[in-house]
CSV table of C-alpha atoms and ligand atoms in Angstrom, one decimal:
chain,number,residue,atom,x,y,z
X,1,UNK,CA,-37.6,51.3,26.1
X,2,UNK,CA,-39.1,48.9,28.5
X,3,UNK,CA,-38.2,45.7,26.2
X,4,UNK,CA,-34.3,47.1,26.7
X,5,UNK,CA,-34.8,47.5,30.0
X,6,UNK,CA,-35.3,43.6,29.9
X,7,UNK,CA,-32.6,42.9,28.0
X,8,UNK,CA,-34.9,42.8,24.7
X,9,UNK,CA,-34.2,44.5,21.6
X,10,UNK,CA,-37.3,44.2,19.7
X,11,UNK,CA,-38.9,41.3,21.1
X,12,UNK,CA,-35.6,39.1,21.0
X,13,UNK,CA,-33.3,39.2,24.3
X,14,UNK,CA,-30.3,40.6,24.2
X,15,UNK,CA,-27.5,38.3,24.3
X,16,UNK,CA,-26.4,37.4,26.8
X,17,UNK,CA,-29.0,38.8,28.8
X,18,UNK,CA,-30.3,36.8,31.5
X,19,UNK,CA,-33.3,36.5,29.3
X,20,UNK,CA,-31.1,35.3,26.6
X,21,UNK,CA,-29.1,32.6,28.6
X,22,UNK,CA,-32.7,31.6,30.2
X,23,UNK,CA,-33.3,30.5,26.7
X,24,UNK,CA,-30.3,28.6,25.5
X,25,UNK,CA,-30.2,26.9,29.2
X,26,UNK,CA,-33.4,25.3,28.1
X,27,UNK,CA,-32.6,24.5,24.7
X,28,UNK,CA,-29.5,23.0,26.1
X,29,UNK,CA,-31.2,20.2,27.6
X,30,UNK,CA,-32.1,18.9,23.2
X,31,UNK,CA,-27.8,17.5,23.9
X,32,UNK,CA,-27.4,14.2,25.9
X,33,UNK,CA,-27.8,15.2,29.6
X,34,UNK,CA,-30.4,17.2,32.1
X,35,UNK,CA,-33.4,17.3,29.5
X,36,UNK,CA,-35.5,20.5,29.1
X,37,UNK,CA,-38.0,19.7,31.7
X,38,UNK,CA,-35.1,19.3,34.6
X,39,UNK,CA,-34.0,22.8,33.4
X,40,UNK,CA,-36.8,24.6,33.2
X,41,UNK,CA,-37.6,23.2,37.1
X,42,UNK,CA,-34.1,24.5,38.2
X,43,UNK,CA,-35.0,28.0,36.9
X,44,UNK,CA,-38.1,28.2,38.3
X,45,UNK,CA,-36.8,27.1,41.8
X,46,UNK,CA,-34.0,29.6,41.3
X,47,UNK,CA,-35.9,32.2,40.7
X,48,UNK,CA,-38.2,31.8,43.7
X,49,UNK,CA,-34.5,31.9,45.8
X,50,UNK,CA,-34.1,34.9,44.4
X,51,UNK,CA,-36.8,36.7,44.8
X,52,UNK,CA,-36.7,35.4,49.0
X,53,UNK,CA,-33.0,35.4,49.8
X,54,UNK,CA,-30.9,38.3,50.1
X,55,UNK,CA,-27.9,37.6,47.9
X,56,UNK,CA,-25.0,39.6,46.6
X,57,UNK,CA,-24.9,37.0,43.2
X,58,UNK,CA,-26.8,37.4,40.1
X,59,UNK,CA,-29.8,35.3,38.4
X,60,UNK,CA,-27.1,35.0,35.9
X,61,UNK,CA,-24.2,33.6,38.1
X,62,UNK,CA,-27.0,31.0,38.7
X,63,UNK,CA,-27.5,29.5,35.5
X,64,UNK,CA,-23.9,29.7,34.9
X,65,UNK,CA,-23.8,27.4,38.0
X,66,UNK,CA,-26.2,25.0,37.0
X,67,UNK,CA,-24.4,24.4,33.8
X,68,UNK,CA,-21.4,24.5,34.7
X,69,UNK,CA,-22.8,21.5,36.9
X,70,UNK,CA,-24.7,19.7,34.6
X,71,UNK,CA,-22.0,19.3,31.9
X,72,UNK,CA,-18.8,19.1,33.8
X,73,UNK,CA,-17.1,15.6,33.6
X,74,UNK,CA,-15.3,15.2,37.2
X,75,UNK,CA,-15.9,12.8,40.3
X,76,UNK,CA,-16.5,14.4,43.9
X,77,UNK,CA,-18.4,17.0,45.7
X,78,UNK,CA,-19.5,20.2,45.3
X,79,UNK,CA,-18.1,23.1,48.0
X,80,UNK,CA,-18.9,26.5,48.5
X,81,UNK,CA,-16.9,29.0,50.4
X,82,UNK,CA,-18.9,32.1,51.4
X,83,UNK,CA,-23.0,32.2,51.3
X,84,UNK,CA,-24.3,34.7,53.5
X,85,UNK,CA,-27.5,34.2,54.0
X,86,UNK,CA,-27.8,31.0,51.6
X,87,UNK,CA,-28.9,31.8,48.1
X,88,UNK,CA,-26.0,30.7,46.4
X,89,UNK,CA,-25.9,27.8,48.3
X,90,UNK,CA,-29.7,27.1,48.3
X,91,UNK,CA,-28.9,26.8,44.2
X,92,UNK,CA,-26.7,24.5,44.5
X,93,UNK,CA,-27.9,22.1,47.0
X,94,UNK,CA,-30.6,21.7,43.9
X,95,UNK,CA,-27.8,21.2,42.0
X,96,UNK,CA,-26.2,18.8,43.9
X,97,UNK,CA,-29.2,16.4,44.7
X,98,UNK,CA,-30.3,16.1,40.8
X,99,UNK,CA,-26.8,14.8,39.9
X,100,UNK,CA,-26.6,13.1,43.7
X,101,UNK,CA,-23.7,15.0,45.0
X,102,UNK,CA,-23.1,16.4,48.5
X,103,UNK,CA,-22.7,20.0,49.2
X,104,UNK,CA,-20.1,21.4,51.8
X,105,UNK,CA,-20.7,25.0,52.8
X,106,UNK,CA,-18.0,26.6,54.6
X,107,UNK,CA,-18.3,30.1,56.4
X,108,UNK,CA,-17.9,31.9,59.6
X,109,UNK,CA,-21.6,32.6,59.6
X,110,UNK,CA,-20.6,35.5,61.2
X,111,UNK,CA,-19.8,38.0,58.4
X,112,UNK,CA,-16.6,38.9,56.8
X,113,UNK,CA,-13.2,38.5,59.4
X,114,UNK,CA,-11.0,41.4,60.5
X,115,UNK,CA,-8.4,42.1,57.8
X,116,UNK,CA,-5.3,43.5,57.8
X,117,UNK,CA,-4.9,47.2,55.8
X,118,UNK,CA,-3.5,45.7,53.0
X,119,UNK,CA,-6.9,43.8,52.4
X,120,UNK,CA,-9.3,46.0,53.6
X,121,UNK,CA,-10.0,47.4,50.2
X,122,UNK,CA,-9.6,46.2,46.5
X,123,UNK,CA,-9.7,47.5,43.1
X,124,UNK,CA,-12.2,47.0,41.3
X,125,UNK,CA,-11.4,46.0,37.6
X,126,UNK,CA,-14.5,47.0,35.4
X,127,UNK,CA,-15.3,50.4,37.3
X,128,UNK,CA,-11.7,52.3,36.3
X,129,UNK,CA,-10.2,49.9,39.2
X,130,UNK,CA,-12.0,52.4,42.2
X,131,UNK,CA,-11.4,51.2,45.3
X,132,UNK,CA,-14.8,49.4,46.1
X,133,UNK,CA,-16.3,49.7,49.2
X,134,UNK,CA,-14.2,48.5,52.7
X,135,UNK,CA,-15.0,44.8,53.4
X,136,UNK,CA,-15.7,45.5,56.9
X,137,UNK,CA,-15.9,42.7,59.8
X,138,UNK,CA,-19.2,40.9,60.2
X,139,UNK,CA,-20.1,42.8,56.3
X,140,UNK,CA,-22.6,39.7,55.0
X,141,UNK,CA,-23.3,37.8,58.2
X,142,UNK,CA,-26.2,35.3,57.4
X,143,UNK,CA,-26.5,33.4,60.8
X,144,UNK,CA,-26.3,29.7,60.0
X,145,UNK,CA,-30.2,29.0,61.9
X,146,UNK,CA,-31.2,31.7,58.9
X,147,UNK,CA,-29.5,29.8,56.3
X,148,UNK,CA,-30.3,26.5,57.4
X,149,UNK,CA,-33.8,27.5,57.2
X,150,UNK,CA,-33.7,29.5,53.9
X,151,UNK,CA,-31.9,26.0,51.9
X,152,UNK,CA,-34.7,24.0,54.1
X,153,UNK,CA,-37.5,26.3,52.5
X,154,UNK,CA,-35.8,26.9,48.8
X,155,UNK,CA,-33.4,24.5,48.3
X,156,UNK,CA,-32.4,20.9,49.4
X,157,UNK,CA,-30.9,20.2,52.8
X,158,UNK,CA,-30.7,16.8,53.0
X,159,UNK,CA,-27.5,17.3,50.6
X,160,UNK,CA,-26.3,19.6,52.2
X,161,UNK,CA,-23.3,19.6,55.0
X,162,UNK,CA,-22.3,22.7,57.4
X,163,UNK,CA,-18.9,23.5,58.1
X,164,UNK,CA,-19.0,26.6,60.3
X,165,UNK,CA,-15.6,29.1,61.3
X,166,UNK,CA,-13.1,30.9,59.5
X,167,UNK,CA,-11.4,29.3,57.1
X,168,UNK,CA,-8.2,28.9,58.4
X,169,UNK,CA,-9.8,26.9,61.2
X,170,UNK,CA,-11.7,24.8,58.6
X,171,UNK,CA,-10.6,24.1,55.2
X,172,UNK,CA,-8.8,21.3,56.4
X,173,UNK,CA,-8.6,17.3,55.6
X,174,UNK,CA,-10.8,16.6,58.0
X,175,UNK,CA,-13.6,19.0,57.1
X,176,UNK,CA,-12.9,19.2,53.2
X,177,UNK,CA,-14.0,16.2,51.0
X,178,UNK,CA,-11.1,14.3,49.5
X,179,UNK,CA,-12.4,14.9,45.6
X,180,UNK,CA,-14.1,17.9,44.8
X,181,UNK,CA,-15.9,18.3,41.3
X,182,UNK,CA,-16.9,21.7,41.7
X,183,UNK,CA,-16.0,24.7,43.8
X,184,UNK,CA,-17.7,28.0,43.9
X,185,UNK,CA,-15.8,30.5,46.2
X,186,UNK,CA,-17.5,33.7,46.8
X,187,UNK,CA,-15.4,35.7,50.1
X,188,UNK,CA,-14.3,39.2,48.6
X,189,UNK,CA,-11.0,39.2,50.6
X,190,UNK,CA,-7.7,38.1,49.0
X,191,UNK,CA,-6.5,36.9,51.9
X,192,UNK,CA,-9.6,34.3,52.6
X,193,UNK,CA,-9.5,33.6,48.4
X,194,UNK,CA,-6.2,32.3,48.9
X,195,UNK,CA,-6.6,30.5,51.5
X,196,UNK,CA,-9.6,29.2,49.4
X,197,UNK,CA,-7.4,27.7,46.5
X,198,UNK,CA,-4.5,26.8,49.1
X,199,UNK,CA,-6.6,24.0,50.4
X,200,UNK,CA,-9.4,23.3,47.3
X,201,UNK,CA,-7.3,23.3,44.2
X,202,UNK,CA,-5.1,20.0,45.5
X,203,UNK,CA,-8.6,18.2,45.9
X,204,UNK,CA,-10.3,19.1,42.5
X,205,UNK,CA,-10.6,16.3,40.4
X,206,UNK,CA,-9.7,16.3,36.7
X,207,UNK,CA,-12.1,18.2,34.6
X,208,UNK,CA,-13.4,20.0,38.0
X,209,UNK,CA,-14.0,23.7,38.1
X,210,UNK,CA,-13.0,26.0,40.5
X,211,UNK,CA,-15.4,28.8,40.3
X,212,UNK,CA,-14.5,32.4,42.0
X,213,UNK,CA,-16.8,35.1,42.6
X,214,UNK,CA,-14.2,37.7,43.0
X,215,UNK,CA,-12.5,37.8,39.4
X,216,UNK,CA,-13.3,41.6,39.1
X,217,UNK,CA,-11.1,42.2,42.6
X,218,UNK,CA,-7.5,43.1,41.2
X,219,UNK,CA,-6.0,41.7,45.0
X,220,UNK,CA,-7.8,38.8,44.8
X,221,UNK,CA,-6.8,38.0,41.1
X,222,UNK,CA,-3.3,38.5,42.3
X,223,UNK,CA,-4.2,36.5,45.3
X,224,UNK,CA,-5.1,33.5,43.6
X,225,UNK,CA,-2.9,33.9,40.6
X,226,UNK,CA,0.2,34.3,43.2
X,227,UNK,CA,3.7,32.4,41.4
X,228,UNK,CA,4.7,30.7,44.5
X,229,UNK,CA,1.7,29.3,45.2
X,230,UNK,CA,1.6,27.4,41.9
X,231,UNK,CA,5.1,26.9,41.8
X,232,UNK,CA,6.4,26.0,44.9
X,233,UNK,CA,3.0,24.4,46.4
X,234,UNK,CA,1.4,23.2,43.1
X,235,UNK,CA,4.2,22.2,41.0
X,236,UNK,CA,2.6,23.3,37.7
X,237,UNK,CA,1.6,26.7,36.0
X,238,UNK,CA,-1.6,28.6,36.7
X,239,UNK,CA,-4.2,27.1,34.2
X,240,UNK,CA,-6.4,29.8,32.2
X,241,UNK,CA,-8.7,32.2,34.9
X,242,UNK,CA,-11.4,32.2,32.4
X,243,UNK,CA,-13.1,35.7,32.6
X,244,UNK,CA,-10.3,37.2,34.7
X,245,UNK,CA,-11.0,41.1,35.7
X,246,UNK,CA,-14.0,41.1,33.3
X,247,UNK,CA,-16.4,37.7,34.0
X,248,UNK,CA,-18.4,35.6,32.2
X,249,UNK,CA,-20.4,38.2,30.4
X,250,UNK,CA,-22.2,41.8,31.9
X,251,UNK,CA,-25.2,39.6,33.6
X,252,UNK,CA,-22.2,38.1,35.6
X,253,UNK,CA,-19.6,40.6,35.7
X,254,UNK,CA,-18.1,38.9,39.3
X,255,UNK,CA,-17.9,35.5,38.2
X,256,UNK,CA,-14.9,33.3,36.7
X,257,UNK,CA,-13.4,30.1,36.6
X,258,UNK,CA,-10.3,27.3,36.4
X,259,UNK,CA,-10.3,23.8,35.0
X,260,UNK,CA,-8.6,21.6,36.5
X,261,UNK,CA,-5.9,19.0,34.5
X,262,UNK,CA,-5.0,18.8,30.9
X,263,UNK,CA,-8.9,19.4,29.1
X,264,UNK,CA,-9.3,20.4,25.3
X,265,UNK,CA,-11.3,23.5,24.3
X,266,UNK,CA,-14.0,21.4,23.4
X,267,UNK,CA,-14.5,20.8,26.8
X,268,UNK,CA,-14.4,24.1,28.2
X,269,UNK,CA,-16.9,24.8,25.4
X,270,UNK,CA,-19.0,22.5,26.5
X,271,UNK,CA,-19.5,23.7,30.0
X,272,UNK,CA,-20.9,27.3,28.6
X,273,UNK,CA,-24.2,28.1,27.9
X,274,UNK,CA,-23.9,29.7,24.5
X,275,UNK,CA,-21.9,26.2,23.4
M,1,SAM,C1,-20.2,38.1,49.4
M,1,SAM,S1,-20.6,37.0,50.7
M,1,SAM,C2,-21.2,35.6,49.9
M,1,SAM,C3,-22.4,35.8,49.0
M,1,SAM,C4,-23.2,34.5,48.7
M,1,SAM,N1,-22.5,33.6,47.9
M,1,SAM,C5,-24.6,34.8,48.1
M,1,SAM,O1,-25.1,33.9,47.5
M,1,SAM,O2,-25.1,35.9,48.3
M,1,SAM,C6,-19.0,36.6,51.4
M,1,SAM,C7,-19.1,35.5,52.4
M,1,SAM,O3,-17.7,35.1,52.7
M,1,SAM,C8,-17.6,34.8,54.1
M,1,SAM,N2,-16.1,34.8,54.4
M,1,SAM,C9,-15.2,35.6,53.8
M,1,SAM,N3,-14.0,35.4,54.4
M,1,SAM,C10,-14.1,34.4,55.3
M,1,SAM,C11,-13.3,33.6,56.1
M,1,SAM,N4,-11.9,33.9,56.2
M,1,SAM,N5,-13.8,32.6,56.9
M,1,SAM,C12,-15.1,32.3,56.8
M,1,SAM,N6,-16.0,33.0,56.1
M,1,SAM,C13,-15.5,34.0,55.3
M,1,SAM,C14,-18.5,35.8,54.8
M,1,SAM,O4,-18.9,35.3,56.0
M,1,SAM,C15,-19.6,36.0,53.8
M,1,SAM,O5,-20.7,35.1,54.1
């Protein structure tokens, strides 16, 4: 009973367990690439992020990140939209200095904004779509001296650059780089998630992921999926939202992603853990 309990079945994890995806992150590093030792440091600094930053992500989400990372084939930078109090972020800040990429985190550092009634609550798409709890103004503040300080202690700041305020204030040309690689957007409200794609999706490069922490929120899949959007503002069809409503696997049940431009399946295989 205990072995289930952590995700082991008789002494082997359960796939795709965090125990098991610990495992064949490792034995990823035997392709061309980050070798084993480089991976096996990334887990153990995640894992000391999570066990000191408050974080509403998963060990999972994580590793996800930090493959997705290492086998991704893009130019740019790497932007994260929503951090709270910096875990997420801290993660991948590592990330970013290993394969020498900046790191732009944007948030209001003071919470969630007021929404409107429409986008006060969402659906949740794996619990019978129940409403999940209101997202309340100032729900996840992290105060931006906390999170400084958490990514200064756990992560790497000196890749790292702060873009504080509400992102219709912010995600702008001037604070957004001009070629993103990787985006991992993580705001609960479908309002801020579209404003999210609005301004990131035009700067991913080719083969660049946007990555969205909201997939299981049936507004924000709408949100982000919206026609108009991609056919008046984009000018092409909405690519594949990989793990839409359901997510990458039960250790990561929030998490989902794009790729940008015209990739083969070999590609997308390539950026998973179980390749
Ligand atoms: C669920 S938390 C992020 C969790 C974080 N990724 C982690 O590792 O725990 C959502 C974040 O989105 C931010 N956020 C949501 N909408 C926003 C907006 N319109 N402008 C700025 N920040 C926003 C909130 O301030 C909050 O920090």
């Amino acid at each position: 009973m205990k072995n289930i309990l952590r995700g082991r079945i008789f002494g082997k994890p359960k796939r795709d367990s965090y125990a098991y995806l610990k495992r064949k992150f490792v034995e990823n590093g035997d392709f061309p690439g980050w070798d084993r030792r480089v991976r096996k440091s990334v887990i153990k600094r995640f894992e000391i992020i999570d066990r000191n930053i408050k974080t509403a992500t998963t060990s999972s989400d994580g590793l996800f990140l930090a493959e997705f990372v290492f086998s991704m084939k893009a130019d740019g930078d790497i932007v994260e939209c929503g951090t709270y109090a910096g875990a997420s972020a801290a993660k991948l800040s590592i990330l970013a200095e290993i394969t020498g990429r900046k790191l732009y985190i944007f948030d209001s550092f003071e919470g969630l904004p007021e929404t409107g009634k429409e986008d006060i609550t969402d659906f949740h798409a794996r619990r019978n779509s129940q409403w999940v709890t209101p997202w309340e103004k100032g729900r996840y503040r992290g105060d931006i001296g906390e999170v400084k300080s958490n990514i200064e202690k756990y992560g790497s700041i000196e890749a790292c650059v702060f873009k504080k305020g509400f992102f219709s204030k912010t995600l702008n040309s001037i604070n957004l780089p001009g070629k993103i690689a990787l985006a991992f957007v993580d705001v609960d409200i479908a309002s801020s998630a579209k404003m999210c794609i609005a301004s990131i999706w035009p700067r991913l490069t080719a083969g660049g992921l946007y990555v969205s922490h909201d997939i299981a929120y049936l507004k924000v899949l709408d949100s982000i999926l919206d026609k108009n959007l991609w056919e008046s503002v984009f000018h092409e069809f909405p690519p594949v939202l990989f793990g839409a409503g359901f997510g990458l696997c039960d250790a990561s049940p929030h998490m989902g992603f794009f790729v940008k431009g015209d990739i083969s399946g070999e590609y997308i295989k390539s950026l998973m853990i179980d390749k």
